[in-house]
Coordinates of C-alpha atoms and ligand atoms in Angstrom, one line a residue:
M1 CA 0.0 0.0 0.0
T2 CA 1.3 3.4 -0.9
V3 CA 1.5 5.8 2.1
G4 CA -0.5 9.0 1.7
M5 CA -3.2 7.6 -0.6
L6 CA -6.0 7.1 1.9
D7 CA -8.9 9.5 2.4
L8 CA -10.4 10.2 5.8
A9 CA -13.2 7.6 5.6
Q10 CA -10.7 4.9 4.6
I11 CA -8.3 5.9 7.4
Q12 CA -11.1 5.8 10.0
Q13 CA -12.5 2.5 8.8
L14 CA -9.1 0.8 8.9
E15 CA -8.2 2.1 12.4
N16 CA -11.7 1.3 13.7
D17 CA -11.5 -2.2 12.3
H18 CA -8.1 -3.1 13.6
Q19 CA -7.5 -1.2 16.8
P20 CA -9.0 -2.0 20.2
P21 CA -11.4 0.7 21.3
L22 CA -9.1 2.3 23.8
Y23 CA -9.2 5.9 22.6
A24 CA -12.0 8.3 22.2
K25 CA -10.8 9.5 18.8
R26 CA -11.3 13.0 17.4
E27 CA -12.8 12.9 13.9
I28 CA -9.8 14.2 12.0
A29 CA -6.7 12.4 10.7
L30 CA -3.4 14.4 11.2
I31 CA -1.1 13.7 8.4
R32 CA 1.5 16.5 8.2
G33 CA 3.1 19.1 10.4
E34 CA 5.1 22.3 9.8
G35 CA 6.4 24.4 12.6
A36 CA 3.5 25.4 14.9
Y37 CA 0.9 23.9 12.6
L38 CA -0.7 20.5 11.9
F39 CA -2.6 19.6 8.7
D40 CA -5.4 17.1 8.4
S41 CA -6.2 14.7 5.5
D42 CA -8.4 17.3 3.9
G43 CA -5.6 19.9 3.9
R44 CA -7.1 21.9 6.8
R45 CA -4.6 23.7 9.0
Y46 CA -4.6 23.7 12.8
L47 CA -2.6 25.8 15.3
D48 CA -0.9 23.1 17.5
A49 CA -1.4 24.0 21.1
M50 CA -0.8 20.4 22.4
S51 CA 2.5 19.2 20.8
N52 CA 1.1 15.7 20.7
Y53 CA 0.6 15.5 24.5
G54 CA 3.6 17.6 25.2
V55 CA 6.0 15.8 22.9
A56 CA 6.8 17.9 19.9
I57 CA 8.5 20.7 21.8
L58 CA 10.4 22.0 18.7
G59 CA 7.2 21.9 16.6
H60 CA 6.9 19.8 13.5
A61 CA 9.4 19.0 10.7
D62 CA 12.2 21.0 12.2
R63 CA 14.9 21.1 9.6
E64 CA 17.9 20.8 12.0
Y65 CA 16.3 18.0 14.0
A66 CA 15.3 16.1 10.8
A67 CA 18.8 16.5 9.4
A68 CA 20.4 15.2 12.6
L69 CA 18.2 12.1 12.6
N70 CA 18.7 11.5 8.9
D71 CA 22.5 11.7 9.4
Q72 CA 22.3 9.3 12.3
L73 CA 20.1 6.9 10.4
Q74 CA 22.7 6.7 7.7
T75 CA 25.5 6.3 10.3
L76 CA 24.3 3.9 13.0
A77 CA 20.7 3.7 14.1
T78 CA 20.6 0.8 16.7
G79 CA 23.2 -0.1 19.3
H80 CA 22.8 -2.0 22.5
Q81 CA 24.1 -0.6 25.8
S82 CA 26.4 -3.5 26.3
F83 CA 28.6 -1.7 23.8
Y84 CA 29.8 1.9 24.1
S85 CA 28.5 4.6 21.8
D86 CA 29.9 8.0 20.9
V87 CA 26.4 9.6 20.6
R88 CA 25.2 8.2 23.9
A89 CA 28.3 9.5 25.6
E90 CA 27.6 13.0 24.2
L91 CA 24.0 12.9 25.3
L92 CA 25.0 11.8 28.9
S93 CA 27.3 14.8 29.1
E94 CA 24.6 17.1 27.9
I95 CA 22.2 15.7 30.4
A96 CA 24.8 16.1 33.2
E97 CA 24.8 19.9 32.3
I98 CA 21.1 20.3 33.1
A99 CA 20.7 17.6 35.9
P100 CA 19.6 18.8 39.3
D101 CA 22.5 18.8 41.8
G102 CA 23.6 15.3 42.9
L103 CA 21.7 13.4 40.2
T104 CA 24.7 12.0 38.4
R105 CA 23.5 8.6 37.1
Y106 CA 21.1 8.3 34.1
F107 CA 19.1 5.3 32.9
L108 CA 17.7 5.7 29.3
S109 CA 14.7 3.8 28.2
N110 CA 11.8 4.3 25.7
S111 CA 8.8 5.9 27.3
G112 CA 7.6 7.8 30.4
A113 CA 6.1 4.7 31.9
E114 CA 9.4 2.9 31.6
A115 CA 11.2 5.8 33.2
V116 CA 8.8 5.5 36.1
E117 CA 9.1 1.7 36.2
A118 CA 12.9 2.0 36.5
A119 CA 12.5 4.6 39.2
I120 CA 10.2 2.4 41.3
K121 CA 12.5 -0.6 40.9
F122 CA 15.6 1.4 41.8
A123 CA 13.9 2.9 44.8
R124 CA 12.8 -0.5 46.0
V125 CA 16.3 -2.0 45.7
A126 CA 18.0 1.1 47.2
T127 CA 15.7 1.2 50.3
G128 CA 14.8 -2.4 50.7
R129 CA 11.2 -1.3 51.1
P130 CA 8.2 -2.3 49.0
N131 CA 5.6 0.5 48.9
L132 CA 4.9 3.9 47.3
V133 CA 3.1 7.0 48.4
A134 CA 1.7 9.0 45.5
A135 CA -1.0 11.7 45.0
K136 CA -4.7 11.6 44.2
R137 CA -5.2 12.9 40.7
G138 CA -1.6 11.9 39.9
Y139 CA -0.7 10.2 36.7
H140 CA 2.5 8.2 36.1
G141 CA 1.8 5.8 33.2
R142 CA 0.2 2.5 32.4
T143 CA 2.7 -0.3 32.9
L144 CA 1.7 -2.3 36.0
G145 CA 4.2 -0.6 38.4
A146 CA 3.6 2.9 37.0
L147 CA -0.2 2.2 37.1
A148 CA 0.0 1.3 40.8
A149 CA 1.3 4.9 41.3
T150 CA -1.4 6.4 39.1
A151 CA -4.5 7.3 41.1
D152 CA -7.5 7.3 38.7
Q153 CA -9.7 4.2 39.1
K154 CA -10.6 4.5 35.4
Y155 CA -7.0 3.4 34.6
R156 CA -6.5 1.0 37.5
A157 CA -9.7 -0.9 38.2
P158 CA -9.7 -3.2 35.1
F159 CA -6.2 -4.5 35.9
E160 CA -6.2 -4.9 39.7
P161 CA -4.5 -6.3 41.8
L162 CA -1.6 -4.0 41.1
A163 CA 1.9 -4.2 42.6
P164 CA 3.7 -2.4 44.2
H165 CA 1.3 -1.2 46.9
A166 CA 0.7 2.6 46.6
T167 CA -1.2 4.9 49.0
H168 CA -2.7 8.0 47.3
V169 CA -2.9 11.1 49.4
A170 CA -4.4 14.6 48.7
F171 CA -2.0 16.7 46.7
N172 CA -0.6 19.8 48.5
D173 CA -1.7 18.4 51.9
V174 CA 1.4 18.0 54.1
D175 CA -0.5 16.3 57.0
A176 CA -2.0 13.7 54.7
L177 CA 1.5 12.9 53.3
A178 CA 3.1 12.8 56.8
A179 CA 0.4 10.3 57.9
A180 CA 1.0 8.0 54.9
V181 CA 4.8 7.7 54.8
D182 CA 6.1 4.9 57.0
D183 CA 9.0 2.5 57.3
Q184 CA 7.7 0.4 54.4
T185 CA 7.7 3.4 52.0
A186 CA 10.4 3.1 49.4
A187 CA 9.5 6.4 47.7
I188 CA 7.1 9.3 47.5
L189 CA 6.3 9.8 43.8
L190 CA 4.8 13.2 42.7
E191 CA 4.4 15.4 39.7
P192 CA 5.6 19.0 40.6
I193 CA 2.7 20.1 38.4
Q194 CA 0.0 17.5 38.0
G195 CA -0.7 17.3 34.2
E196 CA -3.3 14.7 33.3
G197 CA -5.1 15.5 36.6
G198 CA -5.8 19.1 35.5
I199 CA -2.6 21.3 35.7
W200 CA -2.3 21.6 39.5
P201 CA 1.0 23.1 40.6
A202 CA 2.5 21.9 43.9
S203 CA 3.3 24.9 46.2
P204 CA 7.0 25.4 46.9
K205 CA 6.3 25.1 50.6
Y206 CA 4.6 21.7 50.0
L207 CA 7.5 20.4 48.0
Q208 CA 9.9 21.5 50.8
S209 CA 7.8 19.6 53.3
V210 CA 7.7 16.6 51.0
R211 CA 11.5 16.6 50.9
E212 CA 11.8 16.8 54.7
I213 CA 9.3 14.0 55.3
A214 CA 11.1 11.8 52.8
T215 CA 14.5 12.4 54.3
D216 CA 13.2 12.0 57.9
R217 CA 11.5 8.7 57.2
G218 CA 14.3 7.2 55.0
A219 CA 12.1 7.2 51.8
L220 CA 13.2 8.5 48.4
L221 CA 11.6 11.4 46.6
I222 CA 10.9 10.8 43.0
A223 CA 9.9 13.8 40.9
D224 CA 7.9 12.9 37.8
E225 CA 8.8 15.6 35.2
I226 CA 7.6 13.6 32.3
Q227 CA 5.1 16.2 31.3
T228 CA 6.6 19.3 33.0
G229 CA 10.1 18.6 31.7
F230 CA 11.5 21.5 29.5
R231 CA 8.3 23.5 29.2
T232 CA 8.1 25.6 32.4
G233 CA 10.9 28.0 31.5
A234 CA 13.7 25.7 32.6
P235 CA 14.6 22.1 32.1
W236 CA 12.8 21.1 35.4
S237 CA 9.9 22.7 37.1
I238 CA 11.0 21.5 40.5
S239 CA 14.0 23.9 40.2
D240 CA 11.6 26.7 41.0
S241 CA 11.8 25.5 44.5
T242 CA 15.0 24.7 46.4
V243 CA 14.0 21.0 46.5
V244 CA 16.3 18.4 45.0
P245 CA 14.7 15.0 44.5
D246 CA 16.6 11.7 44.8
V247 CA 15.2 10.6 41.4
L248 CA 13.8 12.6 38.5
V249 CA 12.1 11.0 35.6
T250 CA 11.3 12.6 32.2
A251 CA 10.3 11.5 28.7
K252 CA 7.8 13.2 26.3
A253 CA 9.7 16.3 25.0
L254 CA 13.2 15.0 25.7
A255 CA 13.7 13.8 22.1
N256 CA 11.0 15.9 20.4
G257 CA 8.9 12.9 19.5
F258 CA 11.4 10.1 19.2
P259 CA 10.4 7.5 21.9
I260 CA 12.7 7.9 25.0
G261 CA 12.6 7.8 28.8
L262 CA 15.1 9.1 31.3
T263 CA 15.5 8.2 34.9
M264 CA 18.1 10.3 36.8
F265 CA 19.3 9.4 40.3
T266 CA 22.1 9.7 42.9
E267 CA 25.3 7.8 43.2
A268 CA 24.0 6.1 46.3
I269 CA 21.0 4.7 44.4
S270 CA 23.2 3.6 41.6
A271 CA 25.5 1.8 43.9
A272 CA 22.6 -0.3 45.2
I273 CA 21.5 -1.6 41.7
P274 CA 23.0 -5.0 40.9
S275 CA 24.7 -5.3 37.5
G276 CA 22.3 -6.9 35.0
A277 CA 19.2 -6.3 37.2
H278 CA 17.5 -4.0 34.7
G279 CA 17.8 -3.2 31.0
T280 CA 16.1 -2.6 27.7
T281 CA 16.9 -3.6 24.1
F282 CA 16.0 -0.3 22.3
G283 CA 16.8 2.2 25.1
A284 CA 19.7 4.6 24.5
S285 CA 20.2 3.6 20.9
P286 CA 22.4 6.0 18.9
L287 CA 19.3 7.2 17.0
A288 CA 17.3 7.9 20.2
C289 CA 20.4 9.6 21.7
R290 CA 20.9 11.8 18.6
A291 CA 17.3 12.8 18.7
A292 CA 17.6 13.9 22.3
L293 CA 20.9 15.6 21.7
A294 CA 19.5 17.6 18.8
T295 CA 16.5 18.6 21.0
L296 CA 18.4 19.7 24.0
R297 CA 20.9 21.7 21.9
A298 CA 18.1 23.4 20.0
L299 CA 16.3 24.3 23.3
R300 CA 19.5 25.8 24.6
E301 CA 20.9 27.4 21.5
R302 CA 17.6 29.0 20.3
D303 CA 16.9 30.4 23.8
L304 CA 13.6 28.6 23.9
Y305 CA 13.3 28.3 27.7
A306 CA 13.3 32.1 28.3
R307 CA 11.1 32.9 25.3
S308 CA 8.5 30.3 26.1
A309 CA 8.4 31.3 29.8
A310 CA 7.6 34.9 28.7
L311 CA 5.0 33.8 26.1
G312 CA 3.4 31.4 28.6
A313 CA 3.1 34.1 31.2
Q314 CA 1.4 36.4 28.6
L315 CA -1.0 33.6 27.6
M316 CA -2.0 33.0 31.3
E317 CA -2.6 36.7 31.8
R318 CA -4.6 37.1 28.6
L319 CA -6.7 34.0 29.2
T320 CA -7.5 35.3 32.7
G321 CA -8.2 38.7 31.2
I322 CA -11.0 37.3 29.0
G323 CA -13.0 37.4 32.2
S324 CA -15.3 34.6 30.9
P325 CA -18.1 33.6 33.3
R326 CA -17.5 30.1 32.1
V327 CA -13.9 29.9 33.4
R328 CA -13.3 28.9 37.0
Q329 CA -9.5 29.3 37.0
V330 CA -6.4 29.5 34.8
R331 CA -3.4 27.6 36.2
G332 CA 0.1 26.6 35.1
R333 CA 3.6 27.7 34.4
G334 CA 5.4 28.5 31.1
M335 CA 4.0 26.5 28.2
M336 CA 1.9 24.2 30.5
I337 CA -1.4 25.9 31.1
G338 CA -4.8 24.6 32.3
V339 CA -8.1 26.5 31.9
E340 CA -10.6 25.0 34.3
L341 CA -14.2 25.6 33.2
K342 CA -17.4 25.5 35.2
E343 CA -18.8 23.0 32.7
R344 CA -17.7 19.8 30.9
V345 CA -14.8 20.5 28.5
T346 CA -15.6 18.5 25.4
P347 CA -17.8 21.1 23.7
T348 CA -15.0 23.7 24.1
L349 CA -12.4 21.3 22.7
R350 CA -14.7 20.8 19.7
E351 CA -15.3 24.5 19.3
L352 CA -11.6 25.4 19.4
Q353 CA -11.0 22.6 16.8
K354 CA -13.6 24.1 14.6
R355 CA -11.8 27.4 14.8
G356 CA -8.6 25.7 13.8
V357 CA -6.9 25.2 17.2
L358 CA -6.0 21.9 18.9
V359 CA -5.9 21.7 22.7
L360 CA -6.2 18.7 25.0
P361 CA -8.5 17.9 28.0
A362 CA -7.0 17.5 31.4
G363 CA -9.7 15.9 33.5
P364 CA -13.5 16.4 32.8
T365 CA -13.6 20.2 33.1
T366 CA -10.2 21.5 32.2
F367 CA -8.6 22.2 28.8
R368 CA -4.8 22.2 28.6
L369 CA -2.3 24.0 26.5
L370 CA 1.1 22.3 25.9
P371 CA 2.3 24.3 22.9
P372 CA 5.6 23.7 21.1
L373 CA 8.2 26.1 22.5
I374 CA 8.8 27.5 19.1
W375 CA 5.5 29.6 19.4
E376 CA 6.0 33.2 18.6
Q377 CA 3.9 36.3 19.4
Q378 CA 1.8 35.7 16.3
H379 CA 0.8 32.2 17.5
V380 CA -0.2 33.5 20.9
D381 CA -2.3 36.2 19.2
E382 CA -3.9 33.6 16.9
F383 CA -4.7 31.3 19.9
M384 CA -6.2 34.2 21.9
E385 CA -8.4 35.1 19.0
A386 CA -9.9 31.6 18.9
A387 CA -10.0 31.3 22.7
T388 CA -11.8 34.7 23.1
A389 CA -14.3 33.8 20.5
T390 CA -14.9 30.4 22.1
L391 CA -15.1 31.5 25.7
G392 CA -16.2 35.1 25.5
Ligands
LIG401 C1 3.4 12.9 34.5 C2 3.4 11.8 33.6 N1 4.0 10.6 34.0 C3 4.1 9.5 33.2 C4 3.5 9.5 32.0 C5 3.6 8.3 31.1 O1 4.3 8.5 30.0 P1 4.2 7.6 28.7 O2 2.8 7.8 28.1 O3 5.3 8.0 27.8 O4 4.3 6.2 29.1 C6 2.8 10.7 31.5 C7 2.1 10.7 30.2 O5 1.2 11.4 30.0 C8 2.8 11.8 32.4 O6 2.1 12.9 32.0

């Protein structure tokens, strides 16, 4: 079959016939991207305010990124970690430049859930304890370990019993956390800004208390920056506080769409992991490493952290400024913004899509912006025009 020859009806029929019904699909097929825009199978253009769930941080079809991948494909694409690799070594040194203090060891894998899975396994082996404490509304992925940490029954219930055991406490509630962490807790696992749950930032004071509770009780603190990573004006959103976690996981935007996961941790944790106890065939391949390297360099060299922080702040201010009676609250940081409505969100998602803008839900009443960091003033203005017409 020649790629690119199917019309929308054919695409929908084939996907509906052959995929399990896991996703509530939108009624368009996205087939091409260019910078801040996506195009559907009928040639209609959309402003991308979602980056494919926070992934395409450099936007679409970035020339330098594509050239780097093309070059690596023609040099060496795959390479197991039982052999050394020049590109992997370069990526590790680039990661070390942006790592929080003390996180000097890096395990590379293929997805966010795998990064969390590794974090849980390493925390268990380093502490000799079995359990987790995580937050209500928190989301950490769908593999069985990551799913145990994920709170929502919608994801968990069909697959129970889950291991390891996780207790879920109210987010931003120090007393609830203090009551839940005991001598069986290997780790406290939290998103510094809850993403899927509705864009809820942790207060710096709460993060400070979480750090103290973890240290006092001998548990590790794992920061899940899979969604927040790179899009809050800095590589890590937790660096807004003075808190340094024992483990930090990221994925999504790290390689601008090439599948990757990264678990960062301390020397002490590394020393506890037996040789051969964990691994992955695809993880840290030269191609994945080149993709991440090209992404991290572009973020730094094009000054995208600072620019996106300024545009994100402007977006939040202007969204609040609409003064819509349908909006309960605008929350977020940098290019991670939630608009909580007083009503269900689906009609608003549809309306924005009709106006040529793609955003995501985050829970039943919130829509979420995770734009590519390459947005410029014109994209903010274009988004605001559609948002004002939709919400006003
Ligand atoms: C905070 C957080 N953790 C973990 C995950 C799981 O990542 P993946 O879908 O790559 O497995 C996600 C994905 O949305 C996430 O937002």
